[in-house]
Amino acid sequence: MAETIIELRNITKCYEKDTAVIEGYNLEIKKGEFVTFLGPSGCGKTTILRMIGGFESPTSGEILLHGEDISKVPPNKRPINTVFQKYALFPHLNIYDNIAFGLKLKKRSKQEIDQKVKHALEVVDLEGFEQRHISTLSGGQQQRIAIARAIVNEPEILLLDEPLGALDYKMRKEMQLELKQMHEELGITFIFVTHDQEEALTMSDKIVVMADGRIQQAGTPEEIYDEPSNAFVADFIGESNIFNGVMTGERKVTFCDQEFVCVDDYPVGTKIEAVIRPEDAVLTKPEIGKLKGEVISSIFKGTYYEITVLHGKNEIVVQGQRDLPKGESVGINIEPDGIHVMPYDIAKNHFTGIIDDEMRLRFVDNSLKVDMTRIYPGAVLKDGLLYTGNGNYIATEGVKVDAYFNPADADLSDDPEAGTVQGHIVSIIYKGDHYSYIVRSKNEVDYYVNDEYLWNIGDYVSVVIPEDKIVYHVKS
Ligand code: ATP
């Protein structure tokens, strides 16, 4: 097992007071690994990279290099170099001087500099380019020079912040392979940032999928693709069909109104999310398909057709070898190992509050008038007091209550007055016949709501939770 080179321990980063852009971040990076931070824009990838490079400090937590805390070590004293998306080359210097810049600052001998620049140019496949000017190079070549300039210092770790982001598709593909080769040749640790999942899958030994400043899953590309740990990862990496379902037997799962044999086992009754990759949903004749439906679209994707089938109210995306007309009846079968089952996190949508002197449940985002007889079954409310059967009254004030609602029972509205809590939509996942939303309140509480209408990320919405659908549980 390779030794750990970088360890991030419980890192939190707040740029502005109280707003954490990175939270509870724990990660070990092994010597020589090619690690990729992958996630949507704004999830904190660059922030993590800048903290490792020393350009930002964590608000709390530790960054260890070979087991030593490096929080006090300035960037230029860390054995780490960075390649940025914008190449940041010196336009007035030729290529030799661009690459030699750092070594000259360190007052290395002419002979040593010559030899190292030559070697760096060999690694990036631009031998003989020493005297050329930056302006005469293509974008891909400039990025290679930026890499040469970083590796000439022989860092232990190379940080690459979306280095291929400015390149066109073909050049990007070429550079991906070359970077991977360079990584093998140099044998040093690469920490790479991208929001492109295909790039991450192609290049990495380990992918760290991030959302909202937190790690969603860290694993090999195969683990991340085949065994996503939650619906966000499944949705973000590759194409997925995601359905809500329930375990209905030993290795049997029901979703889209059909029972399937699967390889995962959870107790009967467990609510789950089932992930089916389009390539694992096999088109067949309607008579022999477990799911049956009509084609609603067929899009050519180069090597296959992406076909959407409507089964009941659910849309299922499958890969087909030939174009199918709209309205065609088809069947779909899914092998047990094509179904990835994830228990649905029922810890969601719990909000805890305290009962006040007016029998309202006060929680961080609002307060709710609660029917106390639902919290204390059998009790009777009379003259503002809650009585048990034997005539004693219950002191409700100060009692802590946990309230829970099912995402399917709530609705979204654009009328701020309509709902129980308000917030911005921070996540959308399509589940075949509805969208699954996360609404984050200004107090950073997340509410999960299913809605069949399509809202957008960032929309300010009201979460309408019907009183009678809230389940209460006395905590103390
Ligand atoms: P992208 O892919 O768009 O570059 P990212 O995943 O790299 O995004 P970061 O650049 O790390 O994300 O930003 C994470 C969050 O921190 C964002 O909300 C961003 O606005 C905020 N942020 C980043 N730098 C600063 C700063 N210097 N001051 C205040 N907020 C910042």
Short mmCIF file of C-alpha atoms and ligand atoms in Angstrom, two decimals:
data_model
loop_
_atom_site.label_atom_id
_atom_site.label_comp_id
_atom_site.label_asym_id
_atom_site.label_seq_id
_atom_site.Cartn_x
_atom_site.Cartn_y
_atom_site.Cartn_z
CA MET A 1 0.00 0.00 0.00
CA ALA A 2 1.45 3.36 -1.04
CA GLU A 3 2.15 5.85 1.71
CA THR A 4 -0.15 8.80 2.30
CA ILE A 5 1.30 12.02 0.94
CA ILE A 6 -1.51 14.48 1.73
CA GLU A 7 -4.11 14.20 4.42
CA LEU A 8 -6.95 16.67 4.83
CA ARG A 9 -8.41 16.44 8.32
CA ASN A 10 -11.80 17.88 9.07
CA ILE A 11 -11.26 20.97 6.91
CA THR A 12 -13.72 23.83 6.99
CA LYS A 13 -13.33 26.99 4.94
CA CYS A 14 -15.41 30.13 5.31
CA TYR A 15 -14.60 33.11 3.07
CA GLU A 16 -17.37 35.07 4.69
CA LYS A 17 -18.32 34.77 8.33
CA ASP A 18 -20.42 31.70 9.10
CA THR A 19 -20.85 30.59 5.48
CA ALA A 20 -18.81 27.45 4.96
CA VAL A 21 -17.89 26.70 1.34
CA ILE A 22 -16.01 23.60 2.55
CA GLU A 23 -17.29 21.61 5.49
CA GLY A 24 -16.06 18.54 7.41
CA TYR A 25 -13.71 17.56 4.59
CA ASN A 26 -11.59 14.44 5.23
CA LEU A 27 -9.43 12.89 2.55
CA GLU A 28 -6.21 10.91 2.18
CA ILE A 29 -4.20 11.10 -1.02
CA LYS A 30 -1.59 8.40 -1.68
CA LYS A 31 1.86 9.06 -3.06
CA GLY A 32 1.84 8.78 -6.87
CA GLU A 33 -1.95 8.76 -7.17
CA PHE A 34 -3.86 10.60 -9.90
CA VAL A 35 -6.71 12.10 -7.90
CA THR A 36 -9.49 14.14 -9.47
CA PHE A 37 -11.84 16.54 -7.69
CA LEU A 38 -15.06 16.44 -9.66
CA GLY A 39 -18.21 18.44 -9.08
CA PRO A 40 -20.47 21.17 -10.38
CA SER A 41 -19.39 24.79 -10.55
CA GLY A 42 -19.06 26.40 -7.14
CA CYS A 43 -18.82 23.15 -5.15
CA GLY A 44 -15.41 24.12 -3.75
CA LYS A 45 -12.92 22.20 -5.93
CA THR A 46 -10.62 25.16 -6.50
CA THR A 47 -10.83 26.15 -2.85
CA ILE A 48 -9.54 22.71 -1.76
CA LEU A 49 -6.77 22.88 -4.35
CA ARG A 50 -5.73 26.37 -3.26
CA MET A 51 -5.55 25.23 0.36
CA ILE A 52 -3.28 22.32 -0.59
CA GLY A 53 -1.14 24.74 -2.63
CA GLY A 54 -0.99 27.19 0.27
CA PHE A 55 -2.78 30.08 -1.47
CA GLU A 56 -5.65 29.85 1.05
CA SER A 57 -5.73 28.66 4.65
CA PRO A 58 -8.42 26.47 6.13
CA THR A 59 -10.67 28.20 8.68
CA SER A 60 -10.32 25.04 10.77
CA GLY A 61 -8.83 21.60 10.32
CA GLU A 62 -5.41 20.41 9.29
CA ILE A 63 -3.53 19.73 6.08
CA LEU A 64 -0.75 17.22 6.57
CA LEU A 65 2.07 16.57 4.11
CA HIS A 66 3.93 13.35 4.95
CA GLY A 67 2.16 13.52 8.31
CA GLU A 68 3.38 17.07 9.14
CA ASP A 69 1.02 20.04 9.46
CA ILE A 70 1.89 22.50 6.66
CA SER A 71 -0.49 25.31 7.59
CA LYS A 72 2.42 27.68 8.30
CA VAL A 73 4.44 26.73 5.19
CA PRO A 74 4.14 29.36 2.39
CA PRO A 75 3.29 28.17 -1.15
CA ASN A 76 6.83 28.57 -2.52
CA LYS A 77 8.25 26.40 0.26
CA ARG A 78 5.84 23.53 -0.40
CA PRO A 79 7.03 20.77 -2.78
CA ILE A 80 3.92 21.49 -4.80
CA ASN A 81 3.42 23.26 -8.14
CA THR A 82 0.21 24.39 -9.81
CA VAL A 83 -0.95 24.51 -13.41
CA PHE A 84 -3.92 26.84 -13.95
CA GLN A 85 -6.59 26.87 -16.62
CA LYS A 86 -5.25 30.17 -17.94
CA TYR A 87 -1.70 29.24 -18.68
CA ALA A 88 -0.23 32.33 -16.97
CA LEU A 89 2.90 32.25 -19.13
CA PHE A 90 5.13 35.31 -19.56
CA PRO A 91 4.34 36.59 -23.07
CA HIS A 92 7.58 38.58 -23.43
CA LEU A 93 9.82 35.60 -22.65
CA ASN A 94 10.68 32.73 -24.97
CA ILE A 95 9.85 29.16 -24.02
CA TYR A 96 13.23 28.41 -22.49
CA ASP A 97 13.01 31.44 -20.19
CA ASN A 98 9.41 30.69 -19.27
CA ILE A 99 10.32 27.20 -18.14
CA ALA A 100 13.63 28.22 -16.54
CA PHE A 101 12.08 31.09 -14.57
CA GLY A 102 11.71 29.27 -11.24
CA LEU A 103 15.12 27.61 -11.45
CA LYS A 104 16.81 30.96 -12.17
CA LEU A 105 15.14 32.43 -9.08
CA LYS A 106 16.62 29.53 -7.13
CA LYS A 107 20.03 30.43 -8.65
CA ARG A 108 20.66 27.02 -10.18
CA SER A 109 23.69 26.58 -12.47
CA LYS A 110 23.34 27.22 -16.21
CA GLN A 111 24.20 23.60 -16.90
CA GLU A 112 21.56 22.26 -14.49
CA ILE A 113 18.91 24.62 -15.88
CA ASP A 114 19.73 23.60 -19.48
CA GLN A 115 19.44 19.95 -18.65
CA LYS A 116 16.19 20.29 -16.68
CA VAL A 117 14.48 22.51 -19.27
CA LYS A 118 15.41 20.00 -21.97
CA HIS A 119 13.99 17.14 -19.95
CA ALA A 120 10.77 19.03 -19.14
CA LEU A 121 10.28 19.77 -22.85
CA GLU A 122 10.78 16.08 -23.63
CA VAL A 123 8.11 15.12 -21.09
CA VAL A 124 5.56 17.48 -22.68
CA ASP A 125 6.64 16.40 -26.15
CA LEU A 126 7.91 19.80 -27.32
CA GLU A 127 11.63 19.08 -27.77
CA GLY A 128 13.49 21.80 -29.63
CA PHE A 129 10.95 24.54 -28.86
CA GLU A 130 13.32 26.46 -26.53
CA GLN A 131 13.67 29.61 -28.64
CA ARG A 132 10.06 29.90 -29.84
CA HIS A 133 7.88 32.72 -28.55
CA ILE A 134 4.66 32.07 -26.62
CA SER A 135 2.56 33.92 -29.20
CA THR A 136 3.54 31.37 -31.88
CA LEU A 137 2.04 28.44 -29.93
CA SER A 138 -1.42 26.86 -30.06
CA GLY A 139 -3.52 26.70 -26.89
CA GLY A 140 -2.59 23.05 -26.37
CA GLN A 141 1.12 23.80 -26.78
CA GLN A 142 0.90 26.73 -24.35
CA GLN A 143 -0.70 24.47 -21.78
CA ARG A 144 2.10 21.95 -22.25
CA ILE A 145 4.62 24.72 -21.60
CA ALA A 146 2.71 25.64 -18.45
CA ILE A 147 3.01 22.00 -17.37
CA ALA A 148 6.71 21.92 -18.28
CA ARG A 149 7.22 25.06 -16.20
CA ALA A 150 5.60 23.34 -13.23
CA ILE A 151 7.36 19.96 -13.49
CA VAL A 152 10.81 21.47 -14.06
CA ASN A 153 10.84 22.21 -10.31
CA GLU A 154 10.44 18.48 -9.68
CA PRO A 155 7.54 18.89 -7.28
CA GLU A 156 6.22 15.96 -5.29
CA ILE A 157 2.70 17.03 -6.11
CA LEU A 158 1.34 18.71 -9.22
CA LEU A 159 -1.96 20.58 -8.81
CA LEU A 160 -3.91 21.00 -12.05
CA ASP A 161 -6.87 23.39 -11.91
CA GLU A 162 -9.05 22.68 -14.98
CA PRO A 163 -5.90 22.78 -17.15
CA LEU A 164 -7.76 21.56 -20.23
CA GLY A 165 -10.78 23.82 -19.84
CA ALA A 166 -9.73 26.31 -22.52
CA LEU A 167 -8.92 23.70 -25.19
CA ASP A 168 -11.20 22.55 -27.99
CA TYR A 169 -12.73 19.05 -27.79
CA LYS A 170 -10.14 17.22 -29.91
CA MET A 171 -7.14 18.87 -28.29
CA ARG A 172 -8.66 18.20 -24.89
CA LYS A 173 -8.96 14.47 -25.65
CA GLU A 174 -5.34 14.33 -26.83
CA MET A 175 -4.07 16.20 -23.80
CA GLN A 176 -6.01 13.90 -21.45
CA LEU A 177 -4.04 10.92 -22.74
CA GLU A 178 -0.79 12.84 -22.68
CA LEU A 179 -1.32 14.02 -19.11
CA LYS A 180 -1.96 10.44 -18.08
CA GLN A 181 1.27 9.37 -19.79
CA MET A 182 3.17 12.21 -18.11
CA HIS A 183 1.79 11.09 -14.78
CA GLU A 184 3.05 7.55 -15.36
CA GLU A 185 6.45 8.77 -16.55
CA LEU A 186 7.00 11.23 -13.72
CA GLY A 187 5.58 9.01 -10.97
CA ILE A 188 4.51 12.04 -8.91
CA THR A 189 1.12 12.76 -7.35
CA PHE A 190 -1.33 14.60 -9.61
CA ILE A 191 -4.32 16.39 -8.10
CA PHE A 192 -6.62 17.42 -10.89
CA VAL A 193 -9.77 19.54 -10.88
CA THR A 194 -12.53 19.25 -13.44
CA HIS A 195 -16.29 19.51 -13.77
CA ASP A 196 -16.21 17.12 -16.74
CA GLN A 197 -17.19 13.63 -15.58
CA GLU A 198 -15.93 11.91 -18.71
CA GLU A 199 -12.51 13.49 -18.21
CA ALA A 200 -12.47 12.34 -14.58
CA LEU A 201 -13.43 8.77 -15.51
CA THR A 202 -10.76 8.59 -18.24
CA MET A 203 -7.83 9.89 -16.26
CA SER A 204 -8.06 9.20 -12.57
CA ASP A 205 -6.95 6.52 -10.12
CA LYS A 206 -9.33 8.05 -7.62
CA ILE A 207 -12.27 10.42 -8.12
CA VAL A 208 -13.55 12.62 -5.33
CA VAL A 209 -17.11 13.64 -6.21
CA MET A 210 -18.04 16.88 -4.48
CA ALA A 211 -21.21 18.89 -4.05
CA ASP A 212 -21.76 21.84 -1.80
CA GLY A 213 -18.30 21.77 -0.27
CA ARG A 214 -18.69 18.18 0.89
CA ILE A 215 -17.39 14.86 -0.39
CA GLN A 216 -20.24 12.80 -1.80
CA GLN A 217 -18.08 9.81 -2.67
CA ALA A 218 -14.39 9.02 -3.16
CA GLY A 219 -13.38 5.92 -5.08
CA THR A 220 -12.00 4.45 -8.28
CA PRO A 221 -13.77 5.43 -11.52
CA GLU A 222 -15.38 1.96 -11.61
CA GLU A 223 -16.66 2.26 -8.03
CA ILE A 224 -18.09 5.70 -8.66
CA TYR A 225 -19.80 4.62 -11.89
CA ASP A 226 -21.02 1.16 -10.86
CA GLU A 227 -21.72 1.72 -7.17
CA PRO A 228 -22.71 5.36 -6.72
CA SER A 229 -23.30 6.03 -3.04
CA ASN A 230 -26.26 8.36 -3.54
CA ALA A 231 -28.59 9.74 -6.19
CA PHE A 232 -26.48 12.89 -6.65
CA VAL A 233 -23.42 10.84 -7.67
CA ALA A 234 -25.51 8.55 -9.90
CA ASP A 235 -27.05 11.56 -11.62
CA PHE A 236 -23.81 13.50 -11.97
CA ILE A 237 -21.69 10.63 -13.33
CA GLY A 238 -22.93 9.35 -16.67
CA GLU A 239 -26.53 8.97 -17.74
CA SER A 240 -28.87 7.36 -15.22
CA ASN A 241 -32.46 6.40 -14.72
CA ILE A 242 -33.26 6.90 -11.04
CA PHE A 243 -36.54 5.64 -9.57
CA ASN A 244 -38.00 5.51 -6.11
CA GLY A 245 -38.88 2.01 -5.01
CA VAL A 246 -39.19 -0.43 -2.15
CA MET A 247 -37.70 -3.82 -1.24
CA THR A 248 -40.44 -6.42 -1.67
CA GLY A 249 -38.59 -9.68 -1.03
CA GLU A 250 -35.18 -11.30 -0.65
CA ARG A 251 -33.14 -9.61 -3.37
CA LYS A 252 -36.37 -8.36 -4.88
CA VAL A 253 -37.10 -4.74 -5.53
CA THR A 254 -40.17 -3.00 -6.89
CA PHE A 255 -40.06 0.20 -8.91
CA CYS A 256 -42.08 1.46 -11.90
CA ASP A 257 -44.86 -0.85 -10.60
CA GLN A 258 -42.86 -4.00 -11.36
CA GLU A 259 -40.86 -6.37 -9.21
CA PHE A 260 -37.29 -7.11 -10.29
CA VAL A 261 -34.62 -9.48 -9.03
CA CYS A 262 -31.56 -7.53 -7.92
CA VAL A 263 -28.17 -8.29 -6.37
CA ASP A 264 -28.47 -5.96 -3.37
CA ASP A 265 -30.34 -7.08 -0.29
CA TYR A 266 -32.11 -4.92 2.28
CA PRO A 267 -34.98 -5.72 4.65
CA VAL A 268 -38.40 -6.00 3.03
CA GLY A 269 -40.15 -2.63 3.17
CA THR A 270 -36.93 -0.58 2.93
CA LYS A 271 -37.51 2.49 0.78
CA ILE A 272 -34.85 2.66 -1.92
CA GLU A 273 -33.65 4.51 -4.98
CA ALA A 274 -32.87 2.26 -7.96
CA VAL A 275 -30.27 3.38 -10.50
CA ILE A 276 -30.33 1.86 -13.98
CA ARG A 277 -27.78 2.95 -16.55
CA PRO A 278 -29.29 3.27 -20.07
CA GLU A 279 -26.85 0.62 -21.36
CA ASP A 280 -28.24 -1.86 -18.80
CA ALA A 281 -31.86 -1.45 -19.89
CA VAL A 282 -32.34 -3.89 -22.78
CA LEU A 283 -34.92 -3.19 -25.47
CA THR A 284 -37.04 -6.14 -26.48
CA LYS A 285 -40.43 -7.06 -27.94
CA PRO A 286 -43.35 -5.74 -25.87
CA GLU A 287 -44.67 -9.29 -25.18
CA ILE A 288 -41.49 -10.36 -23.40
CA GLY A 289 -40.53 -7.07 -21.74
CA LYS A 290 -40.94 -6.71 -17.99
CA LEU A 291 -41.63 -3.04 -18.62
CA LYS A 292 -43.69 -2.09 -21.62
CA GLY A 293 -44.15 1.29 -23.18
CA GLU A 294 -44.05 3.58 -26.16
CA VAL A 295 -41.06 5.34 -27.66
CA ILE A 296 -41.35 9.08 -27.08
CA SER A 297 -37.97 10.11 -28.54
CA SER A 298 -34.93 8.69 -30.28
CA ILE A 299 -31.70 10.71 -30.54
CA PHE A 300 -28.59 9.64 -32.49
CA LYS A 301 -25.51 9.75 -30.26
CA GLY A 302 -22.78 8.66 -32.66
CA THR A 303 -22.45 5.01 -31.68
CA TYR A 304 -26.01 4.36 -30.41
CA TYR A 305 -29.49 5.86 -30.19
CA GLU A 306 -30.68 7.29 -26.91
CA ILE A 307 -34.29 6.15 -26.75
CA THR A 308 -36.80 7.40 -24.21
CA VAL A 309 -39.70 5.08 -23.46
CA LEU A 310 -42.82 6.03 -21.55
CA HIS A 311 -43.94 3.19 -19.24
CA GLY A 312 -47.08 4.27 -17.38
CA LYS A 313 -46.07 7.66 -15.96
CA ASN A 314 -42.35 6.86 -15.95
CA GLU A 315 -39.80 7.84 -18.58
CA ILE A 316 -36.99 5.33 -19.05
CA VAL A 317 -33.90 6.10 -21.12
CA VAL A 318 -32.32 3.13 -22.91
CA GLN A 319 -29.59 2.66 -25.51
CA GLY A 320 -30.70 1.23 -28.83
CA GLN A 321 -28.74 0.07 -31.86
CA ARG A 322 -31.26 1.44 -34.34
CA ASP A 323 -33.57 4.40 -34.67
CA LEU A 324 -37.13 3.75 -33.50
CA PRO A 325 -40.17 5.74 -34.56
CA LYS A 326 -42.14 7.73 -32.03
CA GLY A 327 -45.12 5.71 -30.77
CA GLU A 328 -43.49 2.29 -31.37
CA SER A 329 -44.39 -0.26 -28.67
CA VAL A 330 -41.37 -1.79 -27.00
CA GLY A 331 -40.47 -3.91 -24.00
CA ILE A 332 -37.58 -3.37 -21.59
CA ASN A 333 -35.77 -5.98 -19.49
CA ILE A 334 -33.12 -5.33 -16.84
CA GLU A 335 -30.73 -8.00 -15.53
CA PRO A 336 -30.23 -8.18 -11.74
CA ASP A 337 -26.71 -6.73 -11.94
CA GLY A 338 -28.00 -3.81 -14.01
CA ILE A 339 -30.00 -2.55 -11.03
CA HIS A 340 -28.10 -0.63 -8.38
CA VAL A 341 -30.17 -0.29 -5.21
CA MET A 342 -29.48 2.44 -2.63
CA PRO A 343 -31.49 2.70 0.60
CA TYR A 344 -33.29 6.02 0.63
CA ASP A 345 -31.99 8.19 3.45
CA ILE A 346 -35.02 8.58 5.69
CA ALA A 347 -33.05 10.91 7.95
CA LYS A 348 -33.99 13.63 5.47
CA ASN A 349 -36.77 16.10 6.22
CA HIS A 350 -36.51 15.93 9.98
CA PHE A 351 -36.74 19.29 11.65
CA THR A 352 -36.57 19.62 15.37
CA GLY A 353 -38.17 22.36 17.39
CA ILE A 354 -39.42 23.35 20.82
CA ILE A 355 -43.05 23.80 21.82
CA ASP A 356 -43.70 27.33 23.05
CA ASP A 357 -46.32 28.69 25.48
CA GLU A 358 -48.86 28.89 22.63
CA MET A 359 -48.39 25.25 21.69
CA ARG A 360 -46.57 26.23 18.53
CA LEU A 361 -43.56 24.22 17.40
CA ARG A 362 -40.74 26.70 16.93
CA PHE A 363 -37.95 25.43 14.67
CA VAL A 364 -35.05 27.21 13.05
CA ASP A 365 -36.93 28.32 9.92
CA ASN A 366 -40.43 29.02 11.21
CA SER A 367 -43.06 27.98 13.71
CA LEU A 368 -46.05 25.69 13.21
CA LYS A 369 -49.36 25.56 15.03
CA VAL A 370 -49.45 21.94 16.19
CA ASP A 371 -52.42 19.83 17.15
CA MET A 372 -51.08 18.55 20.47
CA THR A 373 -53.49 15.65 20.52
CA ARG A 374 -51.52 14.23 17.59
CA ILE A 375 -48.30 14.41 19.58
CA TYR A 376 -49.96 12.98 22.71
CA PRO A 377 -52.54 10.51 21.38
CA GLY A 378 -55.50 10.14 23.73
CA ALA A 379 -54.95 13.53 25.35
CA VAL A 380 -57.70 16.18 25.32
CA LEU A 381 -57.25 19.90 24.77
CA LYS A 382 -59.45 22.03 27.03
CA ASP A 383 -59.18 25.72 27.93
CA GLY A 384 -55.71 25.94 26.47
CA LEU A 385 -54.41 23.00 28.52
CA LEU A 386 -53.70 19.46 27.43
CA TYR A 387 -55.21 16.80 29.71
CA THR A 388 -54.47 13.10 29.92
CA GLY A 389 -57.31 10.67 30.56
CA ASN A 390 -56.87 10.70 34.35
CA GLY A 391 -57.35 14.45 34.70
CA ASN A 392 -53.70 15.52 34.92
CA TYR A 393 -52.52 18.07 32.45
CA ILE A 394 -49.32 17.79 30.39
CA ALA A 395 -46.74 20.57 30.51
CA THR A 396 -46.05 20.99 26.80
CA GLU A 397 -43.97 24.15 26.89
CA GLY A 398 -40.28 23.49 26.31
CA VAL A 399 -40.85 19.97 24.97
CA LYS A 400 -38.54 19.10 22.07
CA VAL A 401 -40.33 17.61 19.10
CA ASP A 402 -38.96 16.04 15.93
CA ALA A 403 -41.19 16.62 12.92
CA TYR A 404 -40.85 14.64 9.70
CA PHE A 405 -42.57 14.80 6.33
CA ASN A 406 -42.38 12.61 3.26
CA PRO A 407 -40.96 14.45 0.20
CA ALA A 408 -43.90 13.17 -1.85
CA ASP A 409 -46.41 14.87 0.48
CA ALA A 410 -44.95 18.37 0.06
CA ASP A 411 -45.26 20.78 -2.85
CA LEU A 412 -43.37 23.77 -4.16
CA SER A 413 -44.89 27.18 -4.76
CA ASP A 414 -43.55 30.52 -5.94
CA ASP A 415 -45.82 32.29 -3.45
CA PRO A 416 -43.73 32.99 -0.33
CA GLU A 417 -46.92 33.16 1.77
CA ALA A 418 -48.07 29.72 0.67
CA GLY A 419 -45.46 27.57 2.32
CA THR A 420 -44.12 26.52 5.69
CA VAL A 421 -40.50 27.34 4.80
CA GLN A 422 -38.76 29.20 1.99
CA GLY A 423 -35.44 28.69 0.31
CA HIS A 424 -33.47 28.27 -2.89
CA ILE A 425 -33.40 25.11 -4.96
CA VAL A 426 -29.88 23.66 -4.72
CA SER A 427 -30.36 20.24 -6.33
CA ILE A 428 -32.64 18.64 -8.93
CA ILE A 429 -32.75 14.94 -9.77
CA TYR A 430 -35.20 13.50 -12.29
CA LYS A 431 -36.89 10.33 -11.05
CA GLY A 432 -38.78 9.10 -14.11
CA ASP A 433 -42.16 10.65 -13.28
CA HIS A 434 -41.21 13.56 -11.00
CA TYR A 435 -38.31 15.74 -9.95
CA SER A 436 -36.67 15.37 -6.57
CA TYR A 437 -35.62 18.77 -5.20
CA ILE A 438 -33.50 19.97 -2.31
CA VAL A 439 -34.58 23.40 -1.05
CA ARG A 440 -32.06 25.11 1.23
CA SER A 441 -33.39 27.71 3.64
CA LYS A 442 -31.40 30.80 4.61
CA ASN A 443 -30.54 28.96 7.85
CA GLU A 444 -28.89 26.23 5.75
CA VAL A 445 -31.53 23.59 6.47
CA ASP A 446 -32.26 21.27 3.54
CA TYR A 447 -35.83 20.20 2.72
CA TYR A 448 -36.50 17.39 0.24
CA VAL A 449 -39.56 17.80 -1.93
CA ASN A 450 -40.91 15.86 -4.90
CA ASP A 451 -42.71 17.86 -7.55
CA GLU A 452 -43.72 16.98 -11.07
CA TYR A 453 -42.99 20.47 -12.39
CA LEU A 454 -39.55 21.54 -13.51
CA TRP A 455 -38.05 24.39 -11.50
CA ASN A 456 -34.50 25.66 -11.89
CA ILE A 457 -31.46 25.56 -9.66
CA GLY A 458 -31.42 28.85 -7.73
CA ASP A 459 -35.22 29.42 -7.85
CA TYR A 460 -36.59 30.90 -4.62
CA VAL A 461 -39.52 28.73 -3.60
CA SER A 462 -41.88 28.03 -0.76
CA VAL A 463 -42.19 24.49 0.58
CA VAL A 464 -45.82 23.68 1.26
CA ILE A 465 -46.05 20.92 3.88
CA PRO A 466 -49.64 19.87 4.67
CA GLU A 467 -50.12 19.94 8.47
CA ASP A 468 -51.81 16.54 8.55
CA LYS A 469 -48.90 14.90 6.74
CA ILE A 470 -46.31 15.87 9.32
CA VAL A 471 -45.32 13.05 11.64
CA TYR A 472 -44.36 14.21 15.14
CA HIS A 473 -42.16 12.49 17.66
CA VAL A 474 -41.46 13.77 21.17
CA LYS A 475 -37.72 13.92 21.85
CA SER A 476 -37.80 14.99 25.48
P1 ATP B 1 -15.73 26.30 -10.56
O1 ATP B 1 -15.80 24.93 -11.17
O2 ATP B 1 -16.83 27.21 -11.03
O3 ATP B 1 -14.38 26.91 -10.62
P2 ATP B 1 -15.28 25.38 -7.84
O4 ATP B 1 -15.92 24.07 -7.55
O5 ATP B 1 -13.84 25.37 -8.12
O6 ATP B 1 -16.08 26.10 -9.00
P3 ATP B 1 -14.70 27.35 -5.84
O7 ATP B 1 -14.05 28.28 -6.80
O8 ATP B 1 -13.83 26.62 -4.89
O9 ATP B 1 -15.63 26.30 -6.60
O10 ATP B 1 -15.80 28.17 -5.01
C1 ATP B 1 -16.55 27.60 -3.97
C2 ATP B 1 -17.44 28.68 -3.37
O11 ATP B 1 -16.62 29.63 -2.69
C3 ATP B 1 -18.23 29.49 -4.39
O12 ATP B 1 -19.50 29.75 -3.83
C4 ATP B 1 -17.44 30.76 -4.56
O13 ATP B 1 -18.28 31.82 -4.90
C5 ATP B 1 -16.84 30.95 -3.18
N1 ATP B 1 -15.54 31.65 -3.23
C6 ATP B 1 -14.43 31.23 -3.88
N2 ATP B 1 -13.41 32.08 -3.70
C7 ATP B 1 -13.89 33.09 -2.92
C8 ATP B 1 -13.33 34.28 -2.35
N3 ATP B 1 -12.06 34.62 -2.56
N4 ATP B 1 -14.14 35.05 -1.58
C9 ATP B 1 -15.43 34.71 -1.34
N5 ATP B 1 -16.01 33.61 -1.83
C10 ATP B 1 -15.26 32.78 -2.62
#
